[in-house]
Structures are given as C-alpha cells and as structure tokens.
Coordinates of C-alpha atoms in Angstrom, one line a residue:
Chain Y
X1 CA 78.5 69.6 107.6
X2 CA 77.8 73.2 108.4
X3 CA 79.2 76.4 109.8
X4 CA 77.2 78.3 112.4
X5 CA 78.0 81.9 113.0
X6 CA 76.5 83.8 116.0
X7 CA 76.8 87.5 116.2
X8 CA 75.2 90.8 115.6
X9 CA 73.1 91.7 112.6
X10 CA 72.8 95.5 112.8
X11 CA 73.0 99.0 111.5
X12 CA 76.1 101.2 111.4
X13 CA 76.7 104.9 110.9
X14 CA 80.3 105.5 110.0
X15 CA 82.2 108.7 109.6
X16 CA 85.8 108.9 108.3
X17 CA 87.9 111.9 107.3
X18 CA 87.0 111.0 103.7
X19 CA 83.2 110.5 103.8
X20 CA 80.3 109.1 105.8
X21 CA 77.3 106.8 105.7
X22 CA 74.2 106.8 107.9
X23 CA 72.4 103.6 109.1
X24 CA 73.9 101.2 106.7
X25 CA 73.9 97.4 106.9
X26 CA 76.3 96.2 109.6
X27 CA 76.9 93.6 112.3
X28 CA 79.5 91.0 112.9
X29 CA 77.4 88.0 111.7
X30 CA 76.5 89.9 108.6
X31 CA 80.1 90.6 107.6
X32 CA 81.3 87.2 108.6
X33 CA 78.4 85.4 106.9
X34 CA 78.9 87.3 103.6
X35 CA 82.7 86.7 103.7
X36 CA 82.3 83.0 104.4
X37 CA 79.6 82.5 101.8
X38 CA 82.2 82.7 99.0
X39 CA 84.1 79.8 100.4
X40 CA 81.5 77.5 101.9
X41 CA 77.9 76.7 101.2
X42 CA 76.3 75.6 104.5
X43 CA 76.3 78.7 106.6
X44 CA 73.8 79.2 109.4
X45 CA 73.4 82.5 111.2
X46 CA 72.2 83.1 114.7
X47 CA 71.2 86.6 115.7
X48 CA 68.4 88.9 116.7
X49 CA 67.0 91.9 114.8
X50 CA 64.0 94.3 114.9
X51 CA 61.6 94.4 112.0
X52 CA 63.4 97.6 110.9
X53 CA 66.2 95.5 109.4
X54 CA 65.5 95.3 105.6
X55 CA 63.8 92.2 104.4
X56 CA 65.5 92.7 101.1
X57 CA 68.9 92.1 102.8
X58 CA 67.6 89.0 104.4
X59 CA 66.6 87.7 101.0
X60 CA 70.0 88.5 99.5
X61 CA 71.5 86.3 102.2
X62 CA 69.0 83.5 101.7
X63 CA 69.5 83.6 98.0
X64 CA 73.3 83.1 98.6
X65 CA 72.3 79.9 100.5
X66 CA 72.8 81.4 104.0
X67 CA 70.4 79.9 106.4
X68 CA 68.8 82.8 108.4
X69 CA 66.3 80.6 110.3
X70 CA 68.4 81.3 113.5
X71 CA 67.8 85.0 113.3
X72 CA 65.1 86.0 115.6
X73 CA 63.0 89.0 114.4
X74 CA 61.4 91.0 117.2
X75 CA 58.2 92.6 116.0
X76 CA 58.2 96.3 116.9
X77 CA 61.8 96.1 118.0
X78 CA 64.8 98.0 116.8
X79 CA 68.0 96.4 115.6
X80 CA 71.4 96.9 117.2
X81 CA 72.9 100.2 116.1
X82 CA 76.5 101.4 116.2
X83 CA 77.8 104.8 115.3
X84 CA 81.5 105.6 115.1
X85 CA 84.1 108.0 113.7
X86 CA 87.5 107.0 112.4
X87 CA 90.7 108.9 112.9
X88 CA 92.8 109.8 109.7
X89 CA 94.9 106.7 110.3
X90 CA 91.6 104.7 109.7
X91 CA 92.4 102.5 112.7
X92 CA 91.6 104.5 115.8
X93 CA 88.0 105.2 116.2
X94 CA 85.6 106.9 118.6
X95 CA 82.2 105.2 119.3
X96 CA 79.5 107.9 119.2
X97 CA 76.6 105.6 119.9
X98 CA 75.9 102.0 120.9
X99 CA 72.1 101.3 121.0
X100 CA 71.7 97.7 122.0
X101 CA 68.0 97.7 121.3
X102 CA 66.8 94.1 120.8
X103 CA 70.3 92.8 121.5
X104 CA 69.7 93.7 125.2
X105 CA 67.3 90.7 125.4
X106 CA 69.2 88.3 123.2
X107 CA 68.6 84.8 124.4
X108 CA 69.7 82.7 121.4
X109 CA 67.8 79.5 120.7
X110 CA 69.5 77.4 118.1
X111 CA 67.3 75.7 115.5
X112 CA 67.5 71.9 115.8
X113 CA 69.4 71.5 112.6
X114 CA 72.1 74.0 113.8
X115 CA 73.0 71.9 116.8
X116 CA 75.3 69.5 115.1
X117 CA 77.4 72.1 113.2
X118 CA 81.0 71.0 112.9
X119 CA 82.2 74.6 112.8
X120 CA 81.0 77.2 115.3
X121 CA 82.0 80.9 115.2
X122 CA 81.1 82.8 118.4
X123 CA 81.1 86.5 117.6
X124 CA 81.8 89.2 120.2
X125 CA 78.9 88.9 122.6
X126 CA 78.6 88.4 126.4
X127 CA 80.6 85.4 127.6
X128 CA 77.3 84.1 129.0
X129 CA 75.6 84.1 125.6
X130 CA 78.7 82.5 124.0
X131 CA 78.6 79.7 126.6
X132 CA 74.8 79.3 126.2
X133 CA 75.3 78.6 122.5
X134 CA 78.0 76.1 123.2
X135 CA 75.7 74.4 125.7
X136 CA 73.0 74.0 123.0
X137 CA 75.2 72.0 120.7
X138 CA 74.2 68.3 120.8
X139 CA 77.4 67.2 119.2
X140 CA 80.9 68.5 120.0
X141 CA 81.9 70.7 117.0
X142 CA 85.1 70.1 115.2
X143 CA 86.2 73.6 115.8
X144 CA 84.8 76.4 118.0
X145 CA 86.3 79.8 117.4
X146 CA 85.5 82.8 119.6
X147 CA 86.0 86.5 119.3
X148 CA 85.7 88.9 122.3
X149 CA 86.6 92.5 123.1
X150 CA 88.4 94.6 125.8
X151 CA 85.0 95.4 127.4
X152 CA 84.4 91.8 128.5
X153 CA 88.0 91.4 129.6
X154 CA 87.5 94.3 131.9
X155 CA 84.0 93.6 133.3
X156 CA 83.5 89.9 133.0
X157 CA 87.0 88.4 133.2
X158 CA 86.1 85.2 135.0
X159 CA 83.1 84.3 132.8
X160 CA 85.2 85.1 129.8
X161 CA 88.1 82.8 130.8
X162 CA 85.5 80.2 131.6
X163 CA 84.2 80.5 128.0
X164 CA 87.7 80.5 126.6
X165 CA 88.3 77.1 128.3
X166 CA 85.4 75.7 126.3
X167 CA 86.6 76.7 122.8
X168 CA 89.4 75.7 120.5
X169 CA 90.4 79.0 119.0
X170 CA 90.4 82.5 120.4
X171 CA 90.7 85.4 118.0
X172 CA 91.5 88.8 119.5
X173 CA 93.5 91.9 118.7
X174 CA 96.9 92.8 120.1
X175 CA 95.6 95.1 122.7
X176 CA 93.1 92.6 123.9
X177 CA 95.8 89.9 124.1
X178 CA 97.9 92.3 126.3
X179 CA 94.9 93.1 128.5
X180 CA 93.9 89.5 128.9
X181 CA 97.3 88.1 129.6
X182 CA 98.9 91.0 131.5
X183 CA 101.9 90.7 129.3
X184 CA 102.9 93.5 126.9
X185 CA 105.1 91.2 124.8
X186 CA 102.9 89.3 122.3
X187 CA 104.9 86.0 122.4
X188 CA 104.6 85.9 126.2
X189 CA 101.0 87.0 126.0
X190 CA 100.3 84.1 123.6
X191 CA 102.0 81.6 125.9
X192 CA 99.8 82.7 128.8
X193 CA 96.6 82.7 126.8
X194 CA 97.3 79.2 125.3
X195 CA 97.4 77.9 128.8
X196 CA 93.6 78.2 129.0
X197 CA 93.6 75.0 126.9
X198 CA 93.2 76.6 123.5
X199 CA 94.4 74.7 120.4
X200 CA 95.2 77.9 118.5
X201 CA 95.3 81.6 119.3
X202 CA 95.0 84.3 116.7
X203 CA 96.3 87.8 117.5
X204 CA 95.1 90.3 114.9
X205 CA 97.2 93.4 114.4
X206 CA 94.9 95.2 111.9
X207 CA 96.9 96.7 109.0
X208 CA 100.0 95.0 110.4
X209 CA 98.7 91.5 109.8
X210 CA 97.8 88.6 112.1
X211 CA 99.7 86.0 114.2
X212 CA 98.7 82.4 114.6
X213 CA 100.0 80.5 117.6
X214 CA 99.8 76.9 118.7
X215 CA 101.8 75.5 121.6
X216 CA 104.7 74.6 119.2
X217 CA 104.2 76.8 116.2
X218 CA 103.8 80.3 115.1
X219 CA 102.7 81.9 111.8
X220 CA 102.4 85.4 110.6
X221 CA 99.9 86.4 107.9
X222 CA 100.6 89.8 106.4
X223 CA 97.9 92.3 105.6
X224 CA 97.8 93.5 102.1
X225 CA 98.8 97.2 101.9
X226 CA 96.0 99.0 100.2
X227 CA 96.0 102.3 98.4
X228 CA 92.4 103.1 99.3
X229 CA 90.6 102.3 102.5
X230 CA 87.1 103.5 102.5
X231 CA 85.7 102.1 105.7
X232 CA 87.5 99.7 108.2
X233 CA 84.2 98.7 109.9
X234 CA 83.7 94.9 109.7
X235 CA 87.2 94.1 108.6
X236 CA 87.8 91.9 111.7
X237 CA 84.4 90.1 111.2
X238 CA 85.2 89.6 107.5
X239 CA 88.5 88.2 108.5
X240 CA 86.7 85.7 110.8
X241 CA 84.2 84.8 108.1
X242 CA 86.9 84.2 105.5
X243 CA 88.9 82.1 108.0
X244 CA 85.9 80.0 109.1
X245 CA 84.6 79.6 105.5
X246 CA 87.9 78.3 104.3
X247 CA 88.3 75.9 107.2
X248 CA 84.8 74.5 106.9
X249 CA 85.4 74.1 103.1
X250 CA 88.5 72.1 103.8
X251 CA 87.3 70.1 106.7
X252 CA 90.8 70.2 108.1
X253 CA 92.0 72.2 111.1
X254 CA 95.7 71.2 111.0
X255 CA 98.2 74.0 111.6
X256 CA 98.9 74.2 107.8
X257 CA 95.2 74.8 107.1
X258 CA 94.9 77.2 109.9
X259 CA 97.7 79.2 108.3
X260 CA 95.9 79.3 105.0
X261 CA 92.7 80.2 106.7
X262 CA 94.4 83.4 108.0
X263 CA 95.3 84.3 104.4
X264 CA 91.7 83.9 103.4
X265 CA 90.7 85.9 106.4
X266 CA 93.2 88.7 105.4
X267 CA 91.8 88.6 101.8
X268 CA 88.2 89.0 102.9
X269 CA 89.2 91.7 105.4
X270 CA 91.0 93.6 102.7
X271 CA 88.0 93.5 100.4
X272 CA 85.7 94.6 103.2
X273 CA 87.5 97.9 103.8
X274 CA 87.4 98.9 100.1
X275 CA 83.8 100.1 100.4
X276 CA 81.2 101.1 103.0
X277 CA 79.1 98.4 104.8
X278 CA 78.9 95.1 103.0
X279 CA 78.9 96.6 99.5
X280 CA 82.2 95.2 98.4
X281 CA 81.5 91.8 100.1
X282 CA 78.3 91.6 98.1
X283 CA 80.0 92.1 94.7
X284 CA 82.9 89.6 94.8
X285 CA 83.7 86.9 92.4
X286 CA 85.7 83.6 93.0
X287 CA 88.3 85.0 90.6
X288 CA 88.7 88.2 92.6
X289 CA 89.2 86.2 95.8
X290 CA 91.6 83.8 94.1
X291 CA 93.7 86.7 92.9
X292 CA 93.7 88.4 96.3
X293 CA 94.8 85.2 98.1
X294 CA 97.6 84.7 95.5
X295 CA 98.7 88.4 96.0
X296 CA 98.8 87.8 99.8
X297 CA 100.9 84.7 99.5
X298 CA 103.2 86.3 97.0
X299 CA 103.6 89.4 99.2
X300 CA 106.0 87.5 101.6
X301 CA 107.1 84.7 99.4
X302 CA 110.8 84.1 99.0
X303 CA 111.7 82.3 95.8
X304 CA 115.5 81.8 96.1
X305 CA 117.6 79.7 98.5
X306 CA 118.7 81.4 101.7
Chain G
X1 CA 134.5 94.1 95.2
X2 CA 133.8 95.9 98.4
X3 CA 131.1 97.4 100.6
X4 CA 131.6 100.9 102.0
X5 CA 129.5 102.0 104.9
X6 CA 129.5 105.6 106.1
X7 CA 127.9 106.5 109.4
X8 CA 128.5 107.3 113.0
X9 CA 130.8 105.4 115.3
X10 CA 129.8 106.5 118.7
X11 CA 128.8 106.0 122.3
X12 CA 125.2 105.5 123.6
X13 CA 123.6 105.6 126.9
X14 CA 120.3 103.7 126.9
X15 CA 117.6 103.4 129.5
X16 CA 114.6 101.1 129.2
X17 CA 111.9 100.1 131.7
X18 CA 114.0 96.9 132.3
X19 CA 117.5 98.2 132.6
X20 CA 120.1 100.7 131.5
X21 CA 123.6 101.0 130.3
X22 CA 125.9 104.0 130.2
X23 CA 128.3 105.1 127.4
X24 CA 128.4 101.8 125.6
X25 CA 129.6 101.2 122.0
X26 CA 127.1 102.6 119.5
X27 CA 126.8 104.3 116.1
X28 CA 125.1 103.4 112.9
X29 CA 128.3 102.3 111.1
X30 CA 129.4 100.2 114.1
X31 CA 126.1 98.2 114.1
X32 CA 125.9 98.0 110.3
X33 CA 129.5 97.0 110.0
X34 CA 129.3 94.2 112.6
X35 CA 126.0 92.9 111.1
X36 CA 127.4 92.9 107.5
X37 CA 130.7 91.3 108.6
X38 CA 128.9 87.9 109.0
X39 CA 127.8 87.9 105.4
X40 CA 130.6 89.6 103.5
X41 CA 134.3 90.0 103.9
X42 CA 135.3 93.3 102.2
X43 CA 133.8 95.9 104.4
X44 CA 135.1 99.4 104.6
X45 CA 133.9 101.9 107.2
X46 CA 134.0 105.7 107.0
X47 CA 133.4 107.7 110.1
X48 CA 135.0 110.1 112.6
X49 CA 135.7 109.5 116.3
X50 CA 137.6 111.1 119.2
X51 CA 140.5 109.2 120.8
X52 CA 138.1 108.4 123.6
X53 CA 136.6 105.6 121.4
X54 CA 138.2 102.3 122.7
X55 CA 141.1 101.0 120.6
X56 CA 140.2 97.5 121.6
X57 CA 136.9 97.9 119.8
X58 CA 138.7 99.1 116.7
X59 CA 140.9 96.0 116.9
X60 CA 137.9 93.7 117.2
X61 CA 136.6 95.2 113.9
X62 CA 140.0 94.9 112.2
X63 CA 140.4 91.3 113.3
X64 CA 137.0 90.6 111.7
X65 CA 138.4 91.9 108.5
X66 CA 136.6 95.3 108.6
X67 CA 138.7 98.0 107.1
X68 CA 138.7 101.0 109.4
X69 CA 141.2 103.1 107.6
X70 CA 138.4 105.5 106.6
X71 CA 137.6 106.2 110.3
X72 CA 139.3 109.5 111.1
X73 CA 140.5 109.8 114.7
X74 CA 140.5 113.3 116.1
X75 CA 143.2 113.7 118.8
X76 CA 141.8 115.2 121.9
X77 CA 138.3 115.1 120.4
X78 CA 135.2 113.4 121.8
X79 CA 133.2 110.8 119.9
X80 CA 129.5 111.4 119.0
X81 CA 127.3 110.6 122.0
X82 CA 123.6 109.8 122.2
X83 CA 121.5 109.2 125.2
X84 CA 117.9 108.0 125.1
X85 CA 115.1 106.4 127.1
X86 CA 112.6 103.9 125.7
X87 CA 109.0 103.6 126.5
X88 CA 107.6 100.3 127.8
X89 CA 106.6 99.4 124.2
X90 CA 110.3 99.5 123.4
X91 CA 109.7 101.5 120.3
X92 CA 108.9 105.1 121.3
X93 CA 111.9 106.8 122.7
X94 CA 112.9 110.2 124.1
X95 CA 116.3 111.6 123.2
X96 CA 117.9 112.9 126.4
X97 CA 121.2 114.0 124.9
X98 CA 122.8 114.4 121.4
X99 CA 126.4 115.5 121.7
X100 CA 127.7 115.8 118.1
X101 CA 131.3 116.4 119.3
X102 CA 133.7 115.5 116.5
X103 CA 130.8 114.8 114.2
X104 CA 130.2 118.5 114.0
X105 CA 133.3 118.9 111.8
X106 CA 132.9 115.7 109.8
X107 CA 134.3 116.2 106.3
X108 CA 134.7 112.6 105.1
X109 CA 137.7 111.9 102.8
X110 CA 137.5 108.4 101.3
X111 CA 140.7 106.4 101.2
X112 CA 141.7 105.8 97.6
X113 CA 140.9 102.1 97.7
X114 CA 137.3 102.9 98.9
X115 CA 136.5 104.9 95.8
X116 CA 135.6 102.0 93.6
X117 CA 133.3 100.2 96.0
X118 CA 130.5 98.4 94.3
X119 CA 128.2 98.8 97.3
X120 CA 127.8 102.0 99.2
X121 CA 125.7 102.5 102.3
X122 CA 125.1 106.1 103.3
X123 CA 124.0 106.1 107.0
X124 CA 121.9 108.9 108.4
X125 CA 124.1 112.1 108.1
X126 CA 123.5 115.5 106.6
X127 CA 122.4 115.2 102.9
X128 CA 125.5 117.3 102.0
X129 CA 127.8 114.8 103.6
X130 CA 126.0 112.0 101.8
X131 CA 126.4 113.7 98.5
X132 CA 130.0 114.6 99.2
X133 CA 130.7 110.8 99.6
X134 CA 128.9 109.9 96.4
X135 CA 131.0 112.6 94.7
X136 CA 134.2 111.0 95.8
X137 CA 133.4 107.7 94.1
X138 CA 135.6 107.3 91.0
X139 CA 133.4 104.5 89.7
X140 CA 129.6 104.4 89.8
X141 CA 128.7 101.9 92.5
X142 CA 126.4 99.0 91.6
X143 CA 124.1 100.0 94.4
X144 CA 123.9 103.1 96.6
X145 CA 121.6 102.8 99.6
X146 CA 120.8 105.7 101.8
X147 CA 119.2 106.2 105.2
X148 CA 117.9 109.5 106.5
X149 CA 115.7 110.8 109.3
X150 CA 112.7 113.1 109.9
X151 CA 115.1 115.9 111.0
X152 CA 116.6 116.2 107.5
X153 CA 113.2 116.0 105.9
X154 CA 112.1 118.9 108.0
X155 CA 115.1 121.2 107.8
X156 CA 116.9 120.2 104.6
X157 CA 114.2 118.9 102.3
X158 CA 115.6 120.2 99.0
X159 CA 119.1 119.0 99.7
X160 CA 117.7 115.7 100.8
X161 CA 115.7 115.2 97.7
X162 CA 118.7 116.1 95.6
X163 CA 120.6 113.4 97.4
X164 CA 117.8 110.8 96.9
X165 CA 118.0 111.5 93.2
X166 CA 121.6 110.3 93.2
X167 CA 121.0 107.0 94.9
X168 CA 119.4 103.6 94.0
X169 CA 117.7 102.7 97.3
X170 CA 116.2 104.8 100.1
X171 CA 115.6 103.1 103.4
X172 CA 113.3 105.0 105.8
X173 CA 110.7 104.2 108.4
X174 CA 106.9 104.6 107.9
X175 CA 106.7 108.0 109.6
X176 CA 109.5 109.4 107.5
X177 CA 107.9 108.0 104.3
X178 CA 104.7 109.9 105.3
X179 CA 106.6 113.1 106.1
X180 CA 108.6 113.0 102.9
X181 CA 105.7 112.2 100.6
X182 CA 102.9 114.1 102.3
X183 CA 100.8 110.9 101.9
X184 CA 99.5 109.1 104.9
X185 CA 98.8 105.9 103.0
X186 CA 102.1 103.9 102.5
X187 CA 101.3 102.7 99.0
X188 CA 100.7 106.2 97.8
X189 CA 103.7 107.4 99.7
X190 CA 105.9 104.8 98.0
X191 CA 104.6 105.8 94.6
X192 CA 105.5 109.4 95.2
X193 CA 108.9 108.7 96.6
X194 CA 109.9 106.2 93.8
X195 CA 109.3 109.2 91.4
X196 CA 112.5 110.6 92.6
X197 CA 114.1 108.0 90.4
X198 CA 114.8 105.4 93.0
X199 CA 115.2 101.7 91.9
X200 CA 113.9 100.5 95.2
X201 CA 112.3 101.9 98.3
X202 CA 112.4 100.3 101.7
X203 CA 109.9 101.3 104.3
X204 CA 110.7 100.0 107.7
X205 CA 107.9 99.4 110.2
X206 CA 110.0 98.3 113.2
X207 CA 108.4 95.3 115.0
X208 CA 105.8 95.2 112.2
X209 CA 108.3 94.3 109.5
X210 CA 109.5 96.1 106.4
X211 CA 108.1 96.8 102.9
X212 CA 110.2 96.8 99.7
X213 CA 108.9 98.6 96.7
X214 CA 110.0 98.8 93.1
X215 CA 107.9 100.5 90.4
X216 CA 106.1 97.3 89.6
X217 CA 106.6 95.0 92.7
X218 CA 106.0 94.9 96.4
X219 CA 107.4 92.6 99.1
X220 CA 106.7 92.4 102.8
X221 CA 109.4 91.1 105.1
X222 CA 107.9 90.2 108.6
X223 CA 109.8 90.9 111.8
X224 CA 110.4 88.0 114.0
X225 CA 108.3 88.3 117.2
X226 CA 110.7 88.0 120.1
X227 CA 110.0 87.1 123.7
X228 CA 112.8 89.3 125.0
X229 CA 113.8 92.7 123.7
X230 CA 116.7 94.2 125.7
X231 CA 117.6 97.3 123.7
X232 CA 116.2 98.4 120.4
X233 CA 119.1 100.8 119.7
X234 CA 120.9 99.9 116.5
X235 CA 118.2 97.6 115.1
X236 CA 117.7 99.7 112.0
X237 CA 121.4 100.0 111.4
X238 CA 121.8 96.2 111.9
X239 CA 119.0 95.7 109.4
X240 CA 120.9 97.9 106.9
X241 CA 124.1 96.1 107.6
X242 CA 122.5 92.6 107.1
X243 CA 120.8 93.8 104.0
X244 CA 124.0 95.3 102.4
X245 CA 126.2 92.4 103.5
X246 CA 123.9 89.9 101.9
X247 CA 123.6 91.9 98.6
X248 CA 127.3 92.4 98.4
X249 CA 127.9 88.7 99.0
X250 CA 125.5 87.8 96.2
X251 CA 126.6 90.5 93.7
X252 CA 123.0 90.6 92.5
X253 CA 120.5 93.4 93.1
X254 CA 117.5 91.9 91.3
X255 CA 114.1 92.2 93.1
X256 CA 114.4 88.6 94.3
X257 CA 117.7 89.2 95.9
X258 CA 116.5 92.5 97.4
X259 CA 113.6 90.5 99.0
X260 CA 116.1 88.1 100.5
X261 CA 118.3 91.0 101.7
X262 CA 115.3 92.3 103.7
X263 CA 115.1 88.9 105.4
X264 CA 118.8 89.0 106.3
X265 CA 118.3 92.6 107.5
X266 CA 115.4 91.5 109.7
X267 CA 117.5 88.6 111.1
X268 CA 120.4 90.9 112.0
X269 CA 118.0 93.5 113.5
X270 CA 116.3 90.8 115.6
X271 CA 119.7 89.7 117.0
X272 CA 120.7 93.3 117.7
X273 CA 117.8 93.9 120.1
X274 CA 118.5 90.8 122.2
X275 CA 121.3 92.5 124.1
X276 CA 122.7 96.0 124.8
X277 CA 125.0 97.7 122.4
X278 CA 126.7 95.4 119.9
X279 CA 127.1 92.6 122.4
X280 CA 124.9 90.2 120.6
X281 CA 126.2 91.2 117.2
X282 CA 129.7 90.4 118.4
X283 CA 128.8 86.8 119.4
X284 CA 127.0 85.4 116.5
X285 CA 127.8 82.3 114.5
X286 CA 127.0 81.4 110.9
X287 CA 124.7 78.7 112.2
X288 CA 122.7 81.1 114.4
X289 CA 122.2 83.4 111.4
X290 CA 121.2 80.6 109.1
X291 CA 118.6 79.4 111.7
X292 CA 117.2 82.9 112.2
X293 CA 116.9 83.5 108.4
X294 CA 115.1 80.1 108.1
X295 CA 112.8 81.0 111.0
X296 CA 111.9 84.3 109.3
X297 CA 111.2 82.6 105.9
X298 CA 109.1 79.9 107.7
X299 CA 107.2 82.5 109.6
X300 CA 105.0 83.5 106.6
X301 CA 105.5 80.4 104.4
X302 CA 102.4 78.7 103.1
X303 CA 103.0 75.0 102.2
X304 CA 99.7 74.1 100.7
X305 CA 97.8 75.1 97.6
X306 CA 95.4 78.0 97.8

C-alpha cells in the first residue's frame, strides 16, 4: 500500500500586509507530502527540482519516511519559483513571478515501485503530464484525485476534461468549478462536473470551508476560523495532503470516510497558514492534529434533538 | 410567554438577473414574523404602516395567531418602500430607492400586553428607537436580540454601542462586524464586540453560513447550498425569525440551544430565498421545516470516529 503524490517542489517568495519571506521552501508536493506524512507512512513523491533545492530539506523528508526517489534532480538547473503578494483579506493574491525553470521540461518517470500505488494524488500540472502519470500505473489505483487550476480550464479545456474522465475525484475551488461547468450556482456546477464520470467532487471555498459531492450525497466541511493567518500559501495543497493521508491510512473511500478526509484536510490547511512556508507543518505532533480535528468536528456539531 | 418583534412592515421591488417583482410584501418584521410563526405561537409585532398596506395580508398574519395590535396604521400615509437590484451572484445588491414614508415618524408605543415579553427581537432601526423599545419593557426580557446595519455603525456609532450594551445578542453580518470592531479578522472582531457585554454574538456570512460566539465558545452553522435562488430579500430577517421562534419555543437560551436556533434560522432563510417576497414562507408545513433542519444538521455531520 502506498500514496503517490505528484506536484511541484519549489521556492516561494511571499508578501502579505503583515510580513514577507524570500525564496522559502514551497511547492504543492512539498506541502501535500508533509501534511500527509502525519497520517500515513508510505508516501512517494514525484517531482523535478534543480540542484539549488536544499539537500537538508530532502533529508528531512526522507527521515520522515517520505520516498523522494521519484524527484528528479536536474544538475545545474533551477527549481520552480513563485512569487506573490496577498491582499489584506489574505485570500486574493497577485502573482509577481512564475519561473518554471526545470518544470518546463518535466517528463515524469515513475520509479517501478511507485507504479502499483493504491492512492494517487495528481497536483496541479498540465493535463498531459497528469495523464502521462496515470498511464504509467501498472495497476489501477483505488483512488486517483486530481487538482487543477483556472489556467488549464482556459487554455487546455479538452485535454483537461479528458484527464478528469480518467480520475475518481476532482478537487477544485469554487471559481474553477464555475469556470469549468459554466454554472454560477455551485450545486448545478457540481451536477455538471460529476457527469464527467467522477465518483466524488470537492469544491474548496477557502476560509468558507469545502463541499464534497457524490451523485447522491453532499457534505460541507467548515474551515476553522483562525485569529492569526501568517501565510495562506500551500493551504490547498496541505488540505489535499491531509485528505489523501487520511484516506490512505483508512484504506476506505466510502462517502463517510471521504467526509472525514475533508476534516483532516481542513485541519492540515489550518495549520499550514499559521506560519510561512512549511514551518508549521514541520513542527506538528499527533496530539495537535487530534485536537484540531476534534475542534473542527465540534465546530458544527449539534448535541440536542431537533 | 411571548416573542415581540419590532421592525419594518413594508413594500419591496426586487430585480434579479432572472426576474423581477414590483411592490410586493416586504419588511423585516413581516419576514421574521412569518418565519417565527411556524415554531412558536405567541408572536407580537411592532411596526408602522400606511393604509396602503393590504388588509388581506394583515388578516393572514392574524389568522396565523400573530398579534398585530402593535402595528400602527397611519391613515393617508404610505408604507416604507425599498427597491433594489441584485448582482448575478445574488448577494451584492444596489439600492435603487428607499422611501421611508411613515417610518420617518416611527415612535413605537408598545401595547401593554407586549411589555412583559420574554423574547424581544429588535430589527434594524435607529439605535434610538431600539432603546426606546427596551425602555418600555416593564419586565427584563429573558433574551433581547438586536440587528443593525453599516449605516448606523457609520453615522450613529455611540448611540449604537449604547444600545448594544443593553441587549443580550447582536446579530450582524461579517462586513458589519469588521466595521464595528475595526478588526478584519472575524475571531478578533468577535472578541472586541463581545466586550460590550453581550452574551452572544452572531456573525452572518450569507451563503457561507453563520458563526455564533460566546466568551468561551464558538459554533458554525452552515448554509444549505441551493440549486435555485429566486430572491435573497428577507433571508436575514427570516433567519432572525426562525432563530427567535425556536428559542421562544424552547424557553432555553443555553449555548446548545443557541446553536440549534442558528440551524432553524438557516432553514427559514433557505426557504425564504426560494421565492419572491414572503410567498414561500406563507406555504410551509411543519414537515418541510423538519426535513430542512435535518438536512442542515446532516450537511456537516460526521458519523465515524476521528
């Protein structure tokens, strides 16, 4: 049993109205891998980096049991770099730089022992790369979850829909759901998107929580209101990591377990934003996670009869 | 035991991207009264109207057991009128007309049998009128809940805060909470606002649900995602009515009952928006409400162990 996560391993520079950091550890697979690592032990990353990405950080992942043999290191290459600035609402952001660097030539080759992973998380990459990874699996995974972004909906719609048809779960935000479906209303958007043959659809609403849809069911996972948000970068990826880590640990993808996976996702996302980069994610304890998950369940729990 | 609701009884003209209605029944007390009437039997309204407001609608309320003896009818006067247009998101709206008419001279005089109400809902009116009503109570109510709006926060801040100090619960939306507290973050805004001596604070986030705060506790009531929203007008007032009706029916204002009251509020708000004016609120059955409340509780309910 294993969980394979494909996505960026990168550097971020982040500015908020309250502070800034320059060229810190970032990347979807980094956040997702760290978040998942508290919930499940057999995590395998697929990515590409330059040899500018700190070896010490690779070692920290390895020492947590994260398999990094699927991360290609390009000698003399530079790692993917993103720079952005957040609005005072800590949601809206302006991208100031996106340097693809080695990511421009990313042609993922899964190590042999990755190819039978039961759980596969396809981070936001080109639909072609996502499909290429699916194509390398020698055994049909129990659950394939994919992320994407408005950019691919705009410029590679057909390839994207083709990829969606090959996965079990699509995880997108509300604006992407609207863009993809052409429906403003999220319930109708969900109906449309599920028609691509998805088992589940997750619509993330940031600080407003996340919705889970199957053909017959709907669930809403609240986000925990936080007094301090230091850096929202990576929250969605931490959400995905928490979700996948929980599911892989349970070996059960029923609707009830999917619901709980969103709670674990929300918990890991809420930790992520409490500090810059992966700092908070690197300093969690099982007790902290247990308490956060309990707080999230309690947040909307009714204890008396209607 | 009784529930007294003070607020507007009015006419609305509403335009949305999907349709429009002209001079239909509206007003905060109308929506709140109808919503509460399904949950509690001893409802007393306080308002002012012109004799242009249809007698048939007064009779409908009376026949539901709503006491309208506190509604002053000004002969030859015109009822309060609001005209607005909604954006395609069905949230943002532009006010096209606000004709105060008889509301301009509103000087509420509570009928004697209203003055010992255990539950008092102060709809959005001037802070002075809200205080005047509190001053007329001959017995301290079990729970006084007040609504307000950004307008009063802007132009009558001191009088408003003075009023808040005299009530148990303030119910406002997220933008109003930010404006009132000077804090963007809602947790910190809640801390500040609770310092005015409130027992509970409710922060409504529209389609994103509502938060309930006490000094030590927090609860989040989700809003039910709906496939069709016909007219958002009155949703907040229906929320307030559902909440107050439930609380009065239980005679219990503990945090657990407050939590459930938000669910009833969300249920009544969700019905309200399914049709124009009070049309949907006039055609509910106890069974429909029970189902909606159950759906809302199920929406965020976790059934397995963390």
